[in-house]
Amino acid sequence: MNVMSLPAAKNSAFVSNAFLIFLSRFFPSLANLAVILWFSRRLPREVYGTYTHFWIHLNLMVPVACFGLHVAMMTYSAAQVAALRRSVSRIQMALFVGWILVCAAVFTMLQSGFSAIHSLVPFVYFVVFAAVTILESFLIVHRRFLIVVTTNLLYAAAFTALHYFYGRTELMPLPLFSVLLVALLARFVICAVATATIASPEVNGESNMAPDRSKARSLWLHLGVYDITQNLFTWIDKFLVSLLLTSGLSAMYYNGTVNIPFLPLLINAAGSAILLQFPTGGEETDNSQLLQVLNRSGRMLSCVVFPLFAFLFFLRSDVILFLFSDRYADAIPVFGMSLLVLPLRAYSFTTVLQRHHRGRLINIGSLTDLGLSCILMYPFYLWLGLPGLALSFVVTTYLQAAYYLWVSAGVLQVSPLSLVPILNWALKLVVWGTLFYALHFWMTMRQTVPCISLAAGGILFVLAVVISFVIDSRWAKK
């Protein structure tokens, strides 16, 4: 089969699924960004730092509780997930629920802002949040995108409104998280009802070929370890800073290393869309089709990621001062270091390995990455301070990406460079990097205020994204 002759339906399905998955997770992330901006300006650094500890610990512990179940589900079709669900015994289900409760207890003990009598609030919040994470993945596998998108939109609106009200009164943490728990419970009820109404695949006449249980269990365990280590990699530095340094420094480091809004959603949506398009255990797929979808995904994501990287990196001072005010000016070097990893967000490096059940290879890279970053954290901190802490994770992430490309190429028996549109990426980095540097230099010479620089940079960013998409779309048609 010609590599360039992938049916239009495949591309259409990939783009449609990726967009819907992204949209389903977009609104909570937008609400979280709005709260970060509001609280950074509204609250003293110490109070804001104490507030962020809750979310740091939650994001660190929930993947441990779910143990990759929500990730493993995305690897299979709806019929296969149903077959696997029926094969789980009540004892196994009880053990999994018990594990979530143990993790919830550990999370609760980390919350210093709650008294013993009110500790039930973080405990229940954790359990419900973990349940919602699993249920949403189940609904996405069954392509119930409308339910997930609508529910998350309503939850994001409530989340933002409650933070606005309680942020003005500074009644934290118990009153705020108590009402947030009510909103989260409503989100859980909707997801649970939607899950219960999904018909069995046999009723719909779908294929119900169950995947091999031993292979499924092995994949789940490997993906669980991978998901935990990846989240540890994302949050361990913030977690250690929250424990070892003052709340003010923790707040500064949190803002300096905050995830760029929506980019993790884009990369996860792209990877999930590929897996939905080529589910494991289905009909054999020509590697040329998979390679083309991977390259198309890389080109599509880079149309947004690379201009965004150039925009944020060269205008990083203006970004921090405009978003968080000059009280967080010391976060600028940390922010600059953390941005260096951004170009890698234009690709899903583990999709091939996940589809081919190579969980062991995934975890070798993930565990090595986490271990090496922990080794480098202290010497880099001594060298550059908190910016060095951020840089240590950037260095190991590039090493991990190179490893995943190498082993994925081995699985597909192709060249590592054939997995990524390397020339397309290089051209975009050079062109957009040069233009944004020139804009930064010109704005610096004119000594413009941050809002003017960001407005000019925003216009250039939009133009860069549109031009990149148009050029890549025309190339794809040819």
PDB file of N, CA and C in Angstrom, residues 215-292:
ATOM      1  N   LYS A 215      -2.246 -11.010  28.670  1.00  0.00           N
ATOM      2  CA  LYS A 215      -1.658  -9.867  27.977  1.00  0.00           C
ATOM      3  C   LYS A 215      -2.298  -8.559  28.439  1.00  0.00           C
ATOM      4  N   ALA A 216      -3.627  -8.592  28.629  1.00  0.00           N
ATOM      5  CA  ALA A 216      -4.324  -7.384  29.091  1.00  0.00           C
ATOM      6  C   ALA A 216      -3.854  -6.989  30.485  1.00  0.00           C
ATOM      7  N   ARG A 217      -3.684  -7.981  31.362  1.00  0.00           N
ATOM      8  CA  ARG A 217      -3.220  -7.697  32.716  1.00  0.00           C
ATOM      9  C   ARG A 217      -1.799  -7.141  32.688  1.00  0.00           C
ATOM     10  N   SER A 218      -0.950  -7.723  31.846  1.00  0.00           N
ATOM     11  CA  SER A 218       0.426  -7.242  31.734  1.00  0.00           C
ATOM     12  C   SER A 218       0.459  -5.806  31.221  1.00  0.00           C
ATOM     13  N   LEU A 219      -0.367  -5.521  30.194  1.00  0.00           N
ATOM     14  CA  LEU A 219      -0.400  -4.163  29.649  1.00  0.00           C
ATOM     15  C   LEU A 219      -0.884  -3.176  30.698  1.00  0.00           C
ATOM     16  N   TRP A 220      -1.924  -3.563  31.445  1.00  0.00           N
ATOM     17  CA  TRP A 220      -2.455  -2.677  32.479  1.00  0.00           C
ATOM     18  C   TRP A 220      -1.398  -2.359  33.532  1.00  0.00           C
ATOM     19  N   LEU A 221      -0.681  -3.395  33.996  1.00  0.00           N
ATOM     20  CA  LEU A 221       0.352  -3.173  35.007  1.00  0.00           C
ATOM     21  C   LEU A 221       1.454  -2.267  34.473  1.00  0.00           C
ATOM     22  N   HIS A 222       1.867  -2.509  33.234  1.00  0.00           N
ATOM     23  CA  HIS A 222       2.927  -1.677  32.653  1.00  0.00           C
ATOM     24  C   HIS A 222       2.454  -0.241  32.463  1.00  0.00           C
ATOM     25  N   LEU A 223       1.232  -0.079  31.966  1.00  0.00           N
ATOM     26  CA  LEU A 223       0.714   1.274  31.770  1.00  0.00           C
ATOM     27  C   LEU A 223       0.460   1.965  33.097  1.00  0.00           C
ATOM     28  N   GLY A 224       0.090   1.181  34.118  1.00  0.00           N
ATOM     29  CA  GLY A 224      -0.083   1.765  35.447  1.00  0.00           C
ATOM     30  C   GLY A 224       1.220   2.330  35.979  1.00  0.00           C
ATOM     31  N   VAL A 225       2.289   1.537  35.854  1.00  0.00           N
ATOM     32  CA  VAL A 225       3.599   2.012  36.294  1.00  0.00           C
ATOM     33  C   VAL A 225       4.025   3.226  35.484  1.00  0.00           C
ATOM     34  N   TYR A 226       3.775   3.169  34.167  1.00  0.00           N
ATOM     35  CA  TYR A 226       4.152   4.292  33.305  1.00  0.00           C
ATOM     36  C   TYR A 226       3.396   5.563  33.684  1.00  0.00           C
ATOM     37  N   ASP A 227       2.086   5.449  33.865  1.00  0.00           N
ATOM     38  CA  ASP A 227       1.281   6.628  34.194  1.00  0.00           C
ATOM     39  C   ASP A 227       1.716   7.230  35.524  1.00  0.00           C
ATOM     40  N   ILE A 228       2.011   6.375  36.499  1.00  0.00           N
ATOM     41  CA  ILE A 228       2.459   6.860  37.810  1.00  0.00           C
ATOM     42  C   ILE A 228       3.802   7.575  37.692  1.00  0.00           C
ATOM     43  N   THR A 229       4.744   6.956  36.990  1.00  0.00           N
ATOM     44  CA  THR A 229       6.068   7.565  36.881  1.00  0.00           C
ATOM     45  C   THR A 229       6.018   8.871  36.091  1.00  0.00           C
ATOM     46  N   GLN A 230       5.165   8.920  35.042  1.00  0.00           N
ATOM     47  CA  GLN A 230       5.051  10.152  34.273  1.00  0.00           C
ATOM     48  C   GLN A 230       4.476  11.283  35.118  1.00  0.00           C
ATOM     49  N   ASN A 231       3.493  10.968  35.943  1.00  0.00           N
ATOM     50  CA  ASN A 231       2.934  12.000  36.807  1.00  0.00           C
ATOM     51  C   ASN A 231       3.885  12.368  37.934  1.00  0.00           C
ATOM     52  N   LEU A 232       4.631  11.386  38.422  1.00  0.00           N
ATOM     53  CA  LEU A 232       5.680  11.713  39.391  1.00  0.00           C
ATOM     54  C   LEU A 232       6.695  12.658  38.757  1.00  0.00           C
ATOM     55  N   PHE A 233       7.035  12.375  37.506  1.00  0.00           N
ATOM     56  CA  PHE A 233       7.992  13.218  36.796  1.00  0.00           C
ATOM     57  C   PHE A 233       7.471  14.644  36.678  1.00  0.00           C
ATOM     58  N   THR A 234       6.149  14.779  36.457  1.00  0.00           N
ATOM     59  CA  THR A 234       5.545  16.101  36.285  1.00  0.00           C
ATOM     60  C   THR A 234       5.430  16.856  37.597  1.00  0.00           C
ATOM     61  N   TRP A 235       5.149  16.129  38.687  1.00  0.00           N
ATOM     62  CA  TRP A 235       4.780  16.790  39.934  1.00  0.00           C
ATOM     63  C   TRP A 235       5.774  16.632  41.072  1.00  0.00           C
ATOM     64  N   ILE A 236       6.775  15.758  40.930  1.00  0.00           N
ATOM     65  CA  ILE A 236       7.654  15.475  42.071  1.00  0.00           C
ATOM     66  C   ILE A 236       8.443  16.696  42.512  1.00  0.00           C
ATOM     67  N   ASP A 237       8.874  17.530  41.551  1.00  0.00           N
ATOM     68  CA  ASP A 237       9.630  18.715  41.937  1.00  0.00           C
ATOM     69  C   ASP A 237       8.736  19.699  42.690  1.00  0.00           C
ATOM     70  N   LYS A 238       7.507  19.893  42.218  1.00  0.00           N
ATOM     71  CA  LYS A 238       6.571  20.776  42.925  1.00  0.00           C
ATOM     72  C   LYS A 238       6.234  20.211  44.293  1.00  0.00           C
ATOM     73  N   PHE A 239       6.101  18.878  44.365  1.00  0.00           N
ATOM     74  CA  PHE A 239       5.791  18.227  45.632  1.00  0.00           C
ATOM     75  C   PHE A 239       6.914  18.435  46.649  1.00  0.00           C
ATOM     76  N   LEU A 240       8.150  18.227  46.220  1.00  0.00           N
ATOM     77  CA  LEU A 240       9.288  18.395  47.131  1.00  0.00           C
ATOM     78  C   LEU A 240       9.436  19.849  47.558  1.00  0.00           C
ATOM     79  N   VAL A 241       9.232  20.775  46.625  1.00  0.00           N
ATOM     80  CA  VAL A 241       9.313  22.190  46.965  1.00  0.00           C
ATOM     81  C   VAL A 241       8.227  22.553  47.978  1.00  0.00           C
ATOM     82  N   SER A 242       7.026  21.972  47.813  1.00  0.00           N
ATOM     83  CA  SER A 242       5.931  22.264  48.746  1.00  0.00           C
ATOM     84  C   SER A 242       6.227  21.746  50.145  1.00  0.00           C
ATOM     85  N   LEU A 243       7.030  20.676  50.248  1.00  0.00           N
ATOM     86  CA  LEU A 243       7.356  20.105  51.551  1.00  0.00           C
ATOM     87  C   LEU A 243       8.579  20.750  52.200  1.00  0.00           C
ATOM     88  N   LEU A 244       9.564  21.145  51.369  1.00  0.00           N
ATOM     89  CA  LEU A 244      10.861  21.558  51.904  1.00  0.00           C
ATOM     90  C   LEU A 244      11.046  23.070  51.985  1.00  0.00           C
ATOM     91  N   LEU A 245      10.329  23.824  51.163  1.00  0.00           N
ATOM     92  CA  LEU A 245      10.510  25.269  51.152  1.00  0.00           C
ATOM     93  C   LEU A 245       9.244  25.967  51.649  1.00  0.00           C
ATOM     94  N   THR A 246       9.307  27.268  51.767  1.00  0.00           N
ATOM     95  CA  THR A 246       8.178  28.031  52.284  1.00  0.00           C
ATOM     96  C   THR A 246       7.032  28.041  51.267  1.00  0.00           C
ATOM     97  N   SER A 247       5.827  28.363  51.718  1.00  0.00           N
ATOM     98  CA  SER A 247       4.669  28.431  50.831  1.00  0.00           C
ATOM     99  C   SER A 247       4.860  29.491  49.767  1.00  0.00           C
ATOM    100  N   GLY A 248       5.555  30.582  50.094  1.00  0.00           N
ATOM    101  CA  GLY A 248       5.804  31.636  49.122  1.00  0.00           C
ATOM    102  C   GLY A 248       6.682  31.162  47.981  1.00  0.00           C
ATOM    103  N   LEU A 249       7.781  30.464  48.308  1.00  0.00           N
ATOM    104  CA  LEU A 249       8.651  29.918  47.263  1.00  0.00           C
ATOM    105  C   LEU A 249       7.937  28.823  46.480  1.00  0.00           C
ATOM    106  N   SER A 250       7.113  28.038  47.166  1.00  0.00           N
ATOM    107  CA  SER A 250       6.340  27.004  46.490  1.00  0.00           C
ATOM    108  C   SER A 250       5.382  27.630  45.483  1.00  0.00           C
ATOM    109  N   ALA A 251       4.743  28.742  45.859  1.00  0.00           N
ATOM    110  CA  ALA A 251       3.841  29.442  44.949  1.00  0.00           C
ATOM    111  C   ALA A 251       4.595  29.959  43.728  1.00  0.00           C
ATOM    112  N   MET A 252       5.784  30.523  43.945  1.00  0.00           N
ATOM    113  CA  MET A 252       6.587  31.028  42.834  1.00  0.00           C
ATOM    114  C   MET A 252       6.983  29.900  41.892  1.00  0.00           C
ATOM    115  N   TYR A 253       7.458  28.783  42.451  1.00  0.00           N
ATOM    116  CA  TYR A 253       7.897  27.663  41.615  1.00  0.00           C
ATOM    117  C   TYR A 253       6.715  27.038  40.879  1.00  0.00           C
ATOM    118  N   TYR A 254       5.566  26.974  41.536  1.00  0.00           N
ATOM    119  CA  TYR A 254       4.363  26.417  40.906  1.00  0.00           C
ATOM    120  C   TYR A 254       3.968  27.248  39.691  1.00  0.00           C
ATOM    121  N   ASN A 255       3.966  28.560  39.829  1.00  0.00           N
ATOM    122  CA  ASN A 255       3.615  29.423  38.698  1.00  0.00           C
ATOM    123  C   ASN A 255       4.674  29.380  37.599  1.00  0.00           C
ATOM    124  N   GLY A 256       5.937  29.262  37.989  1.00  0.00           N
ATOM    125  CA  GLY A 256       7.009  29.224  36.996  1.00  0.00           C
ATOM    126  C   GLY A 256       7.034  27.938  36.193  1.00  0.00           C
ATOM    127  N   THR A 257       6.549  26.838  36.777  1.00  0.00           N
ATOM    128  CA  THR A 257       6.574  25.545  36.085  1.00  0.00           C
ATOM    129  C   THR A 257       5.173  25.063  35.730  1.00  0.00           C
ATOM    130  N   VAL A 258       4.198  25.960  35.780  1.00  0.00           N
ATOM    131  CA  VAL A 258       2.818  25.565  35.482  1.00  0.00           C
ATOM    132  C   VAL A 258       2.736  25.010  34.067  1.00  0.00           C
ATOM    133  N   ASN A 259       1.948  23.942  33.908  1.00  0.00           N
ATOM    134  CA  ASN A 259       1.783  23.366  32.577  1.00  0.00           C
ATOM    135  C   ASN A 259       1.165  24.385  31.631  1.00  0.00           C
ATOM    136  N   ILE A 260       1.706  24.450  30.418  1.00  0.00           N
ATOM    137  CA  ILE A 260       1.128  25.350  29.426  1.00  0.00           C
ATOM    138  C   ILE A 260      -0.298  24.885  29.160  1.00  0.00           C
ATOM    139  N   PRO A 261      -1.269  25.753  29.317  1.00  0.00           N
ATOM    140  CA  PRO A 261      -2.668  25.338  29.194  1.00  0.00           C
ATOM    141  C   PRO A 261      -2.960  24.601  27.887  1.00  0.00           C
ATOM    142  N   PHE A 262      -3.614  23.466  28.036  1.00  0.00           N
ATOM    143  CA  PHE A 262      -4.190  22.714  26.928  1.00  0.00           C
ATOM    144  C   PHE A 262      -3.191  21.890  26.127  1.00  0.00           C
ATOM    145  N   LEU A 263      -1.889  22.121  26.282  1.00  0.00           N
ATOM    146  CA  LEU A 263      -0.947  21.314  25.505  1.00  0.00           C
ATOM    147  C   LEU A 263      -0.947  19.847  25.925  1.00  0.00           C
ATOM    148  N   PRO A 264      -0.940  19.536  27.238  1.00  0.00           N
ATOM    149  CA  PRO A 264      -1.072  18.122  27.608  1.00  0.00           C
ATOM    150  C   PRO A 264      -2.357  17.506  27.065  1.00  0.00           C
ATOM    151  N   LEU A 265      -3.409  18.306  26.986  1.00  0.00           N
ATOM    152  CA  LEU A 265      -4.666  17.797  26.434  1.00  0.00           C
ATOM    153  C   LEU A 265      -4.519  17.488  24.953  1.00  0.00           C
ATOM    154  N   LEU A 266      -3.813  18.356  24.222  1.00  0.00           N
ATOM    155  CA  LEU A 266      -3.614  18.126  22.798  1.00  0.00           C
ATOM    156  C   LEU A 266      -2.847  16.839  22.532  1.00  0.00           C
ATOM    157  N   ILE A 267      -1.757  16.642  23.257  1.00  0.00           N
ATOM    158  CA  ILE A 267      -0.933  15.465  23.012  1.00  0.00           C
ATOM    159  C   ILE A 267      -1.650  14.195  23.436  1.00  0.00           C
ATOM    160  N   ASN A 268      -2.377  14.243  24.561  1.00  0.00           N
ATOM    161  CA  ASN A 268      -3.140  13.073  24.995  1.00  0.00           C
ATOM    162  C   ASN A 268      -4.288  12.785  24.043  1.00  0.00           C
ATOM    163  N   ALA A 269      -4.923  13.845  23.545  1.00  0.00           N
ATOM    164  CA  ALA A 269      -6.018  13.658  22.594  1.00  0.00           C
ATOM    165  C   ALA A 269      -5.517  13.027  21.303  1.00  0.00           C
ATOM    166  N   ALA A 270      -4.353  13.484  20.826  1.00  0.00           N
ATOM    167  CA  ALA A 270      -3.798  12.928  19.598  1.00  0.00           C
ATOM    168  C   ALA A 270      -3.440  11.454  19.780  1.00  0.00           C
ATOM    169  N   GLY A 271      -2.785  11.124  20.897  1.00  0.00           N
ATOM    170  CA  GLY A 271      -2.433   9.727  21.150  1.00  0.00           C
ATOM    171  C   GLY A 271      -3.650   8.850  21.310  1.00  0.00           C
ATOM    172  N   SER A 272      -4.658   9.346  22.025  1.00  0.00           N
ATOM    173  CA  SER A 272      -5.890   8.572  22.225  1.00  0.00           C
ATOM    174  C   SER A 272      -6.628   8.375  20.910  1.00  0.00           C
ATOM    175  N   ALA A 273      -6.623   9.406  20.061  1.00  0.00           N
ATOM    176  CA  ALA A 273      -7.309   9.299  18.773  1.00  0.00           C
ATOM    177  C   ALA A 273      -6.651   8.243  17.888  1.00  0.00           C
ATOM    178  N   ILE A 274      -5.335   8.161  17.931  1.00  0.00           N
ATOM    179  CA  ILE A 274      -4.634   7.138  17.151  1.00  0.00           C
ATOM    180  C   ILE A 274      -5.000   5.748  17.651  1.00  0.00           C
ATOM    181  N   LEU A 275      -5.058   5.590  18.978  1.00  0.00           N
ATOM    182  CA  LEU A 275      -5.405   4.289  19.546  1.00  0.00           C
ATOM    183  C   LEU A 275      -6.854   3.918  19.240  1.00  0.00           C
ATOM    184  N   LEU A 276      -7.750   4.902  19.256  1.00  0.00           N
ATOM    185  CA  LEU A 276      -9.146   4.625  18.896  1.00  0.00           C
ATOM    186  C   LEU A 276      -9.253   4.231  17.420  1.00  0.00           C
ATOM    187  N   GLN A 277      -8.392   4.811  16.593  1.00  0.00           N
ATOM    188  CA  GLN A 277      -8.425   4.538  15.164  1.00  0.00           C
ATOM    189  C   GLN A 277      -7.812   3.187  14.829  1.00  0.00           C
ATOM    190  N   PHE A 278      -6.771   2.803  15.599  1.00  0.00           N
ATOM    191  CA  PHE A 278      -6.107   1.520  15.389  1.00  0.00           C
ATOM    192  C   PHE A 278      -6.110   0.741  16.704  1.00  0.00           C
ATOM    193  N   PRO A 279      -7.257   0.278  17.206  1.00  0.00           N
ATOM    194  CA  PRO A 279      -7.297  -0.419  18.494  1.00  0.00           C
ATOM    195  C   PRO A 279      -6.508  -1.711  18.448  1.00  0.00           C
ATOM    196  N   THR A 280      -5.872  -2.029  19.550  1.00  0.00           N
ATOM    197  CA  THR A 280      -5.093  -3.262  19.609  1.00  0.00           C
ATOM    198  C   THR A 280      -6.025  -4.468  19.590  1.00  0.00           C
ATOM    199  N   GLY A 281      -5.548  -5.539  19.021  1.00  0.00           N
ATOM    200  CA  GLY A 281      -6.345  -6.754  18.972  1.00  0.00           C
ATOM    201  C   GLY A 281      -7.308  -6.787  17.807  1.00  0.00           C
ATOM    202  N   GLY A 282      -7.369  -5.711  17.024  1.00  0.00           N
ATOM    203  CA  GLY A 282      -8.263  -5.678  15.874  1.00  0.00           C
ATOM    204  C   GLY A 282      -7.580  -6.221  14.641  1.00  0.00           C
ATOM    205  N   GLU A 283      -8.088  -5.814  13.473  1.00  0.00           N
ATOM    206  CA  GLU A 283      -7.510  -6.282  12.233  1.00  0.00           C
ATOM    207  C   GLU A 283      -6.100  -5.740  12.084  1.00  0.00           C
ATOM    208  N   GLU A 284      -5.300  -6.489  11.350  1.00  0.00           N
ATOM    209  CA  GLU A 284      -3.919  -6.091  11.150  1.00  0.00           C
ATOM    210  C   GLU A 284      -3.865  -4.757  10.404  1.00  0.00           C
ATOM    211  N   THR A 285      -3.012  -3.897  10.846  1.00  0.00           N
ATOM    212  CA  THR A 285      -2.875  -2.587  10.242  1.00  0.00           C
ATOM    213  C   THR A 285      -1.522  -2.475   9.552  1.00  0.00           C
ATOM    214  N   ASP A 286      -1.541  -2.031   8.322  1.00  0.00           N
ATOM    215  CA  ASP A 286      -0.307  -1.772   7.602  1.00  0.00           C
ATOM    216  C   ASP A 286       0.469  -0.698   8.355  1.00  0.00           C
ATOM    217  N   ASN A 287       1.754  -0.979   8.628  1.00  0.00           N
ATOM    218  CA  ASN A 287       2.566  -0.006   9.358  1.00  0.00           C
ATOM    219  C   ASN A 287       2.657   1.327   8.631  1.00  0.00           C
ATOM    220  N   SER A 288       2.514   1.309   7.301  1.00  0.00           N
ATOM    221  CA  SER A 288       2.574   2.557   6.552  1.00  0.00           C
ATOM    222  C   SER A 288       1.414   3.472   6.936  1.00  0.00           C
ATOM    223  N   GLN A 289       0.242   2.888   7.224  1.00  0.00           N
ATOM    224  CA  GLN A 289      -0.890   3.693   7.671  1.00  0.00           C
ATOM    225  C   GLN A 289      -0.606   4.321   9.028  1.00  0.00           C
ATOM    226  N   LEU A 290      -0.093   3.506   9.932  1.00  0.00           N
ATOM    227  CA  LEU A 290       0.218   4.012  11.272  1.00  0.00           C
ATOM    228  C   LEU A 290       1.291   5.091  11.210  1.00  0.00           C
ATOM    229  N   LEU A 291       2.307   4.880  10.371  1.00  0.00           N
ATOM    230  CA  LEU A 291       3.376   5.871  10.229  1.00  0.00           C
ATOM    231  C   LEU A 291       2.837   7.192   9.700  1.00  0.00           C
ATOM    232  N   GLN A 292       1.910   7.109   8.736  1.00  0.00           N
ATOM    233  CA  GLN A 292       1.392   8.342   8.175  1.00  0.00           C
ATOM    234  C   GLN A 292       0.566   9.104   9.203  1.00  0.00           C
TER     235      GLN A 292
END
